[in-house]
Coordinates of C-alpha atoms and ligand atoms in Angstrom, one line a residue:
M1 CA 0.0 0.0 0.0
I2 CA 1.3 3.5 -1.0
A3 CA 0.3 6.5 1.2
V4 CA -0.1 9.9 -0.4
D5 CA -0.6 12.9 1.9
L6 CA -2.1 16.1 0.7
A7 CA -1.2 19.1 2.8
E8 CA -4.2 21.1 1.7
P9 CA -7.4 19.1 1.0
D10 CA -8.5 21.5 -1.8
D11 CA -5.1 21.8 -3.5
F12 CA -5.9 20.4 -7.0
E13 CA -2.5 21.0 -8.4
A14 CA -0.8 19.0 -5.6
W15 CA -3.3 16.2 -6.1
R16 CA -2.7 16.3 -9.8
A17 CA 1.1 16.1 -9.5
E18 CA 0.9 13.1 -7.1
A19 CA -1.8 11.3 -9.2
R20 CA 0.3 11.7 -12.4
R21 CA 3.3 10.4 -10.6
L22 CA 1.5 7.3 -9.3
V23 CA -0.1 6.5 -12.7
A24 CA 3.2 6.9 -14.3
L25 CA 4.8 4.5 -11.8
G26 CA 1.9 2.0 -12.4
V27 CA 0.4 2.1 -8.9
P28 CA -3.1 0.7 -9.3
P29 CA -6.0 2.4 -7.4
H30 CA -6.3 -0.3 -4.8
E31 CA -2.6 0.1 -3.9
A32 CA -2.9 3.9 -3.2
R33 CA -4.1 5.3 0.1
W34 CA -5.0 9.0 -0.2
A35 CA -5.0 11.1 3.0
E36 CA -5.3 14.8 3.9
A37 CA -3.4 16.7 6.5
D38 CA -6.6 17.1 8.7
G39 CA -8.1 13.7 7.9
P40 CA -7.5 10.1 9.2
R41 CA -4.3 8.3 8.1
D42 CA -3.4 4.7 7.4
L43 CA -0.5 4.1 9.8
F44 CA 0.6 0.9 8.1
A45 CA 0.9 2.3 4.5
A46 CA 4.3 3.0 3.0
P47 CA 5.1 6.5 2.0
A48 CA 4.8 7.3 -1.8
P49 CA 8.0 6.4 -3.6
A50 CA 10.5 9.2 -4.5
P51 CA 10.7 10.2 -8.1
A52 CA 12.5 7.6 -10.2
P53 CA 16.1 8.4 -11.3
A54 CA 16.5 9.6 -14.8
S55 CA 18.3 6.3 -15.8
A56 CA 15.2 4.1 -14.8
A57 CA 12.9 2.6 -17.3
P58 CA 10.7 5.2 -19.1
E59 CA 7.4 6.0 -17.2
R60 CA 4.0 5.6 -18.7
Q61 CA 2.5 8.6 -20.5
V62 CA -0.4 9.9 -18.4
R63 CA -3.5 11.1 -20.3
A64 CA -6.4 13.1 -18.9
S65 CA -9.0 14.9 -21.0
R66 CA -10.0 18.5 -20.3
A67 CA -13.5 17.4 -19.3
F68 CA -12.0 15.2 -16.6
M69 CA -9.7 18.0 -15.4
D70 CA -12.7 20.4 -15.2
L71 CA -14.8 17.8 -13.2
A72 CA -11.9 16.9 -11.0
R73 CA -11.1 20.6 -10.2
K74 CA -14.7 20.9 -8.7
A75 CA -15.0 17.4 -7.2
I76 CA -11.8 17.8 -5.2
L77 CA -13.5 20.5 -3.2
H78 CA -16.2 18.1 -2.0
S79 CA -16.1 17.3 1.7
D80 CA -16.5 13.5 1.0
P81 CA -13.3 11.8 2.3
G82 CA -13.5 9.3 -0.5
R83 CA -13.2 11.8 -3.3
L84 CA -9.4 11.6 -3.7
A85 CA -9.5 7.9 -4.2
L86 CA -12.4 8.2 -6.6
L87 CA -10.6 10.8 -8.7
Y88 CA -7.5 8.6 -8.8
R89 CA -9.6 5.6 -9.8
V90 CA -11.2 7.5 -12.7
L91 CA -7.8 8.9 -13.8
W92 CA -6.4 5.4 -13.8
R93 CA -9.3 4.0 -15.8
L94 CA -9.0 6.8 -18.3
Q95 CA -5.6 5.5 -19.4
E96 CA -7.3 2.4 -20.9
Q97 CA -10.7 3.9 -21.5
P98 CA -10.2 7.4 -22.9
R99 CA -14.0 7.8 -23.5
L100 CA -15.0 6.6 -20.0
L101 CA -16.6 9.9 -19.1
D102 CA -19.2 9.5 -21.9
D103 CA -20.6 6.5 -20.0
A104 CA -23.0 8.3 -17.6
A105 CA -24.2 4.9 -16.3
D106 CA -20.7 4.0 -15.0
G107 CA -20.7 4.1 -11.2
D108 CA -17.4 6.1 -10.9
V109 CA -18.4 8.6 -13.6
A110 CA -21.9 9.1 -12.0
A111 CA -20.3 9.6 -8.6
L112 CA -17.8 12.1 -9.9
E113 CA -20.5 14.1 -11.7
R114 CA -22.6 14.1 -8.5
L115 CA -19.7 15.5 -6.4
A116 CA -18.9 18.2 -9.0
K117 CA -22.6 19.2 -9.2
Q118 CA -22.9 19.5 -5.4
V119 CA -19.8 21.6 -5.3
R120 CA -21.0 23.9 -8.1
R121 CA -24.3 24.3 -6.3
D122 CA -22.4 25.2 -3.0
I123 CA -20.3 27.8 -4.9
H124 CA -23.5 29.3 -6.3
K125 CA -25.2 29.4 -2.9
M126 CA -22.2 31.1 -1.4
R127 CA -22.3 33.8 -4.1
A128 CA -26.0 34.3 -3.6
F129 CA -26.3 34.1 0.2
V130 CA -23.3 35.8 1.6
R131 CA -24.6 38.9 3.5
F132 CA -22.1 41.6 4.3
R133 CA -22.6 43.9 7.3
S134 CA -20.8 47.1 7.6
V135 CA -18.3 47.6 10.5
T136 CA -15.7 50.3 11.2
D137 CA -12.1 49.1 11.3
E138 CA -9.7 50.4 14.0
D139 CA -8.3 52.9 11.6
G140 CA -11.8 54.3 11.0
T141 CA -12.4 52.8 7.6
E142 CA -15.5 50.9 6.6
R143 CA -15.2 47.1 6.2
Y144 CA -17.9 44.6 5.2
V145 CA -18.0 41.4 7.1
A146 CA -19.9 38.3 6.4
W147 CA -20.3 34.9 8.0
F148 CA -20.9 31.8 5.8
E149 CA -20.9 28.1 6.4
P150 CA -20.3 26.2 3.1
D151 CA -20.9 22.5 2.9
H152 CA -17.7 21.9 0.9
R153 CA -14.2 23.4 0.6
I154 CA -15.2 26.2 -1.7
E155 CA -13.9 29.3 0.1
R156 CA -10.6 29.7 -1.8
A157 CA -12.2 28.7 -5.1
N158 CA -14.8 31.5 -4.6
A159 CA -12.3 34.2 -3.4
D160 CA -11.6 35.6 -6.9
F161 CA -15.3 36.1 -7.5
F162 CA -15.7 38.3 -4.4
V163 CA -12.4 40.1 -5.1
N164 CA -13.7 41.0 -8.6
R165 CA -17.1 42.0 -7.5
F166 CA -16.1 44.1 -4.4
A167 CA -12.6 45.2 -5.6
S168 CA -12.7 48.6 -4.2
Q169 CA -14.2 47.8 -0.8
R170 CA -12.6 46.2 2.3
W171 CA -14.3 43.0 3.2
S172 CA -13.9 39.8 5.2
I173 CA -15.7 36.5 4.8
L174 CA -15.6 34.4 7.9
T175 CA -16.1 30.6 7.7
P176 CA -15.6 27.7 10.1
R177 CA -12.5 26.5 8.1
L178 CA -10.7 29.8 7.4
S179 CA -11.3 33.5 6.9
L180 CA -10.7 35.6 3.8
H181 CA -9.7 39.3 4.1
W182 CA -9.5 41.8 1.2
D183 CA -8.0 45.2 1.9
G184 CA -8.5 46.7 -1.5
A185 CA -5.1 45.4 -2.8
A186 CA -4.3 42.0 -1.4
L187 CA -6.2 38.9 -0.3
L188 CA -5.1 37.4 3.0
E189 CA -6.1 34.2 4.6
G190 CA -6.8 34.0 8.3
P191 CA -7.8 31.3 10.8
P192 CA -11.2 29.7 11.2
A193 CA -13.9 31.9 12.7
S194 CA -17.2 31.4 14.5
R195 CA -20.5 33.0 13.8
G196 CA -20.1 35.3 16.8
D197 CA -17.1 36.9 15.2
A198 CA -19.3 38.5 12.5
P199 CA -21.5 41.5 13.3
S200 CA -25.2 40.7 13.3
Q201 CA -26.9 43.8 12.0
D202 CA -26.4 47.2 10.5
A203 CA -28.5 50.2 9.4
A204 CA -28.9 49.1 5.8
E205 CA -30.4 45.9 7.0
E206 CA -33.3 47.6 8.7
L207 CA -34.3 49.2 5.4
W208 CA -33.8 45.9 3.6
L209 CA -36.0 44.1 6.1
G210 CA -38.8 46.7 5.7
Y211 CA -38.5 46.4 2.0
Y212 CA -38.6 42.6 2.1
R213 CA -41.8 42.7 4.3
S214 CA -43.4 45.1 1.9
I215 CA -42.7 43.1 -1.3
F216 CA -43.4 39.7 0.2
N217 CA -46.5 38.8 -1.7
P218 CA -48.6 36.3 0.2
A219 CA -50.7 35.6 -2.9
R220 CA -47.7 34.3 -4.8
L221 CA -46.1 32.3 -2.0
K222 CA -44.9 28.9 -3.2
V223 CA -43.2 27.3 -0.2
G224 CA -41.7 24.4 -2.2
M225 CA -40.1 26.6 -4.8
M226 CA -38.8 29.0 -2.2
L227 CA -37.2 26.1 -0.3
R228 CA -35.5 24.8 -3.4
E229 CA -34.0 28.3 -4.2
M230 CA -33.3 29.2 -0.6
P231 CA -32.8 26.0 1.4
R232 CA -33.7 26.2 5.1
R233 CA -30.1 25.7 6.3
Y234 CA -29.1 29.1 4.8
W235 CA -31.9 31.0 6.5
K236 CA -30.1 31.6 9.8
N237 CA -27.6 33.8 8.1
L238 CA -30.1 35.7 5.8
P239 CA -31.7 38.6 7.6
E240 CA -34.7 38.6 5.3
A241 CA -35.2 34.8 5.8
R242 CA -35.6 35.1 9.5
Q243 CA -39.0 36.8 8.8
I244 CA -40.2 34.0 6.6
P245 CA -41.8 31.8 9.2
D246 CA -43.9 34.7 10.5
L247 CA -44.6 35.9 7.0
I248 CA -45.8 32.5 6.0
A249 CA -47.9 32.2 9.1
G250 CA -49.5 35.5 8.4
A251 CA -49.7 35.0 4.7
Q252 CA -53.3 33.9 4.5
Q253 CA -54.6 36.8 6.6
R254 CA -52.5 39.3 4.6
E255 CA -53.8 37.8 1.3
A256 CA -57.4 38.1 2.5
A257 CA -56.8 41.6 3.7
M258 CA -55.2 42.6 0.3
I259 CA -58.1 41.1 -1.6
A260 CA -60.6 42.9 0.7
T261 CA -59.0 46.3 0.4
G262 CA -57.3 46.1 -3.0
A263 CA -54.2 47.2 -1.2
S264 CA -50.9 47.7 -3.0
L265 CA -47.9 45.6 -2.0
F266 CA -45.7 48.7 -1.8
E267 CA -47.3 50.3 1.3
E268 CA -44.1 50.4 3.3
A269 CA -42.8 53.9 4.0
A270 CA -40.5 55.2 1.3
P271 CA -36.8 55.4 2.0
P272 CA -36.0 58.5 4.0
S273 CA -32.9 59.6 2.2
L274 CA -30.6 59.0 -0.8
A275 CA -28.1 57.5 1.6
A276 CA -30.7 55.0 2.8
I277 CA -31.4 54.1 -0.8
A278 CA -27.7 53.6 -1.4
G279 CA -27.5 51.2 1.6
G280 CA -30.8 49.5 0.7
I281 CA -29.9 48.7 -2.9
E282 CA -26.5 47.3 -1.8
A283 CA -28.4 44.8 0.4
C284 CA -31.3 44.2 -1.9
R285 CA -31.7 40.5 -2.9
R286 CA -35.3 40.6 -4.0
C287 CA -34.6 39.6 -7.6
A288 CA -32.1 37.3 -9.3
I289 CA -30.0 40.3 -10.4
G290 CA -29.6 41.4 -6.8
C291 CA -28.3 38.0 -6.0
N292 CA -25.6 37.8 -8.6
G293 CA -22.9 39.2 -6.4
T294 CA -22.4 42.5 -8.3
R295 CA -22.3 45.8 -6.5
A296 CA -25.4 48.0 -6.8
V297 CA -24.8 51.3 -8.5
M298 CA -26.5 54.3 -7.0
G299 CA -27.6 57.4 -8.9
E300 CA -25.3 60.5 -8.7
G301 CA -25.7 64.2 -9.1
P302 CA -27.1 67.2 -7.2
A303 CA -30.0 66.4 -4.9
N304 CA -31.9 69.5 -6.1
A305 CA -31.4 68.8 -9.9
D306 CA -34.2 69.9 -12.2
L307 CA -33.3 67.1 -14.6
M308 CA -33.1 63.4 -13.7
I309 CA -31.8 61.0 -16.3
V310 CA -32.8 57.3 -16.1
G311 CA -31.0 54.5 -18.0
E312 CA -31.6 50.8 -17.9
Q313 CA -29.0 49.3 -15.6
P314 CA -25.3 49.7 -14.8
G315 CA -23.0 48.1 -17.4
D316 CA -19.6 46.3 -16.9
T317 CA -17.6 49.6 -16.5
E318 CA -20.3 51.2 -14.3
E319 CA -20.3 48.2 -11.9
R320 CA -16.5 48.2 -11.7
E321 CA -16.3 52.0 -11.2
H322 CA -19.4 52.0 -9.0
R323 CA -20.9 55.0 -10.9
P324 CA -23.7 55.3 -13.5
F325 CA -23.0 56.1 -17.1
V326 CA -19.2 56.2 -17.1
G327 CA -18.6 53.6 -19.9
P328 CA -19.0 53.9 -23.7
A329 CA -22.8 54.6 -23.5
G330 CA -22.1 57.3 -20.9
Q331 CA -19.5 59.0 -23.0
L332 CA -21.9 59.1 -26.0
L333 CA -24.6 60.5 -23.7
D334 CA -22.2 63.2 -22.3
R335 CA -21.2 64.3 -25.8
A336 CA -24.8 64.5 -27.1
L337 CA -26.1 66.3 -24.0
G338 CA -23.2 68.8 -24.4
E339 CA -24.1 69.4 -28.0
A340 CA -27.7 70.0 -27.0
G341 CA -26.6 72.5 -24.3
V342 CA -27.6 70.3 -21.4
D343 CA -25.1 70.1 -18.5
R344 CA -24.8 66.5 -17.3
Q345 CA -23.1 67.7 -14.1
A346 CA -26.3 69.6 -13.2
A347 CA -28.5 66.4 -13.7
Y348 CA -29.1 63.5 -11.4
V349 CA -28.2 60.3 -13.4
T350 CA -29.5 56.9 -12.3
N351 CA -30.9 53.6 -13.6
A352 CA -34.2 51.7 -13.5
V353 CA -32.3 48.6 -12.3
K354 CA -29.5 49.0 -9.7
H355 CA -27.5 45.9 -10.3
F356 CA -25.7 44.7 -13.5
K357 CA -27.4 41.7 -15.2
F358 CA -24.9 39.8 -17.3
T359 CA -23.9 36.4 -18.7
P360 CA -20.2 35.4 -18.2
R361 CA -18.4 34.6 -21.4
G362 CA -14.8 33.6 -20.4
K363 CA -13.5 36.6 -18.6
R364 CA -16.0 39.0 -20.1
R365 CA -19.4 39.9 -18.7
L366 CA -22.0 40.3 -21.5
H367 CA -24.9 42.6 -20.9
Q368 CA -28.4 41.0 -20.5
T369 CA -31.6 43.0 -20.7
P370 CA -33.5 42.9 -17.4
T371 CA -37.0 41.5 -17.6
A372 CA -40.1 43.6 -17.0
G373 CA -40.6 41.8 -13.7
E374 CA -37.1 42.7 -12.6
I375 CA -37.6 46.4 -13.6
D376 CA -40.8 46.4 -11.7
I377 CA -39.3 45.0 -8.5
C378 CA -36.5 47.6 -8.6
R379 CA -39.0 50.4 -9.2
W380 CA -39.4 50.9 -5.5
W381 CA -35.9 52.3 -5.3
L382 CA -36.3 54.5 -8.4
D383 CA -39.6 55.8 -7.0
G384 CA -37.7 56.6 -3.8
E385 CA -35.1 58.6 -5.7
R386 CA -37.9 60.4 -7.6
A387 CA -39.8 61.3 -4.5
L388 CA -36.7 62.7 -2.7
L389 CA -35.4 64.6 -5.7
R390 CA -38.7 65.9 -7.2
P391 CA -37.1 66.9 -10.5
K392 CA -39.0 68.9 -13.1
V393 CA -38.2 66.7 -16.0
I394 CA -37.1 63.1 -16.3
L395 CA -35.3 61.9 -19.4
A396 CA -35.9 58.2 -20.0
L397 CA -33.2 56.4 -22.0
G398 CA -34.7 53.4 -23.8
A399 CA -37.6 51.1 -23.0
S400 CA -36.3 49.7 -19.7
G401 CA -35.6 53.2 -18.2
A402 CA -39.1 54.2 -19.4
R403 CA -40.7 51.2 -17.8
G404 CA -39.1 52.0 -14.5
L405 CA -40.7 55.4 -14.7
L406 CA -44.1 54.7 -16.3
G407 CA -44.8 51.2 -15.0
R408 CA -45.4 50.1 -18.6
T409 CA -43.2 49.4 -21.6
P410 CA -43.8 52.2 -24.1
S411 CA -42.9 52.2 -27.8
I412 CA -40.0 54.6 -28.0
G413 CA -40.6 55.1 -31.7
K414 CA -44.2 56.3 -31.1
E415 CA -43.7 58.3 -27.8
R416 CA -40.3 59.8 -28.1
G417 CA -39.8 63.6 -28.2
Q418 CA -43.0 64.5 -26.2
A419 CA -43.6 65.3 -22.6
I420 CA -45.6 62.6 -20.8
A421 CA -47.2 64.3 -17.8
Q422 CA -47.0 62.4 -14.5
P423 CA -49.4 62.5 -11.5
D424 CA -46.7 64.2 -9.3
G425 CA -46.3 67.1 -11.8
T426 CA -43.1 65.9 -13.4
K427 CA -42.7 65.4 -17.1
V428 CA -41.1 62.3 -18.6
W429 CA -39.3 62.7 -21.9
L430 CA -38.4 59.6 -23.9
T431 CA -35.6 58.9 -26.2
A432 CA -33.5 55.9 -27.4
H433 CA -30.8 54.4 -25.3
P434 CA -27.2 55.4 -26.2
S435 CA -26.1 51.7 -26.2
Y436 CA -28.6 51.1 -29.0
L437 CA -26.9 53.9 -31.0
L438 CA -23.5 52.4 -30.4
R439 CA -24.6 49.1 -32.0
L440 CA -25.7 50.8 -35.3
D441 CA -23.6 51.6 -38.4
G442 CA -24.0 53.2 -41.8
E443 CA -27.1 55.0 -42.7
A444 CA -29.1 53.7 -39.7
R445 CA -26.4 55.1 -37.4
E446 CA -26.6 58.5 -38.9
R447 CA -30.4 58.6 -38.9
E448 CA -30.7 57.5 -35.3
H449 CA -28.0 59.8 -34.0
G450 CA -29.9 62.7 -35.7
R451 CA -33.2 61.7 -33.9
F452 CA -31.3 61.4 -30.6
A453 CA -29.9 64.9 -31.1
E454 CA -33.4 66.2 -31.9
D455 CA -34.9 64.6 -28.8
L456 CA -32.2 66.1 -26.6
A457 CA -32.6 69.5 -28.3
G458 CA -36.4 69.3 -27.4
L459 CA -35.4 68.4 -23.8
A460 CA -33.2 71.4 -23.6
R461 CA -36.0 73.7 -24.8
M462 CA -38.4 72.2 -22.2
L463 CA -35.8 72.7 -19.4
R464 CA -35.3 76.3 -20.4
G465 CA -39.0 77.1 -20.8
Ligands
LIG1 N1 -26.3 51.9 -19.6 C1 -27.3 52.2 -18.7 O1 -28.4 52.1 -18.9 N2 -26.9 52.7 -17.5 C2 -25.6 52.9 -17.2 O2 -25.3 53.4 -16.1 C3 -24.6 52.5 -18.2 C4 -25.0 52.0 -19.4

């Protein structure tokens, strides 16, 4: 029996090097005993042989497909102590059966797939259910701290995700196995933590809880689906989930009351300040976009602006820079506003949806249009900004921005360039979204740029008059 020790149980590269060596030496799976530094050991096994001298007989070539490597990278993070032996057995068998992974009915292949799937799910849950709370560090700077209990060893594998998403903030994620700390420049690993080491509440959370209560729709409550998406074991660390038992218990009465009174779901008091909205959107997890781990982007501009500009949602650049309309669409907008004689700096610029919806494509994040439902859920925040700012005129860029303002999706072609009066006395002015213009070329590009310029010239006249 040959014993192989892995110093770190989630170190794929170390496992890979050892496994290649054993396959090359011809050590069959039943002869290899895999152990981890913090797991049980076989006291009677011999240590793995040292590398063979260069003069020894040539070693076997070791083959492993990319599909196997991808599965193995995930499966090694599983907490099942048998996973290292399983990985080695599959690697060993692949040498004689290169198409082994195509056989979904094979016991080893099915087990490997299952482990990888459970790890992927745990990774996703960590991204969706980590809840940061704000604390003040000893040097007076703000730090966001979260507590999370993963089922598998996914903390390090997920670290890059949180670094990319929260690059400019200081944060710590505490777990029972280790802690991760980001100071804005470097990622440090610390010792295991316990739940009591993480703060339990902050100001933004109060607002978020109020919001969650207000949008919790008893008429649409599907307990089974909710449990699948948000399993019970995560509830204890989710502030909003702590309310669920009470909300479920009261759901029937609330539903009856809503039907009787025709009440709106959005009765909760509006956010009291722009700062409260900024905190609230950061914590908002009401829709799938809010759960995707991106940072919310708050509107910016003078709080007494006459003009409010509403786009669709922050894009890749906006999410990274944490400011609205600073990427290519924003630059086009700035130029066109300048040419029409409208000062962007005097306007309050925001979006209908506060988080960036995207599909990952390699290292890139490709924009995805939010659904009408997602825009409607986020409308509560936009309404809050509107109520606090009370602008005279609101410029809606594109159909999503317009839906956030009007509660319906208008035809931009039919309603652009005219003031749509609102119950609160403001006027909404519609035009195309600058990203749409960026996608055009040739004659269409020239024509649409011209219409955009005309719309903005009309806006400028309305602001003056
Ligand atoms: N597009 C938008 O709709 N909003 C932004 O902030 C940037 C691009």
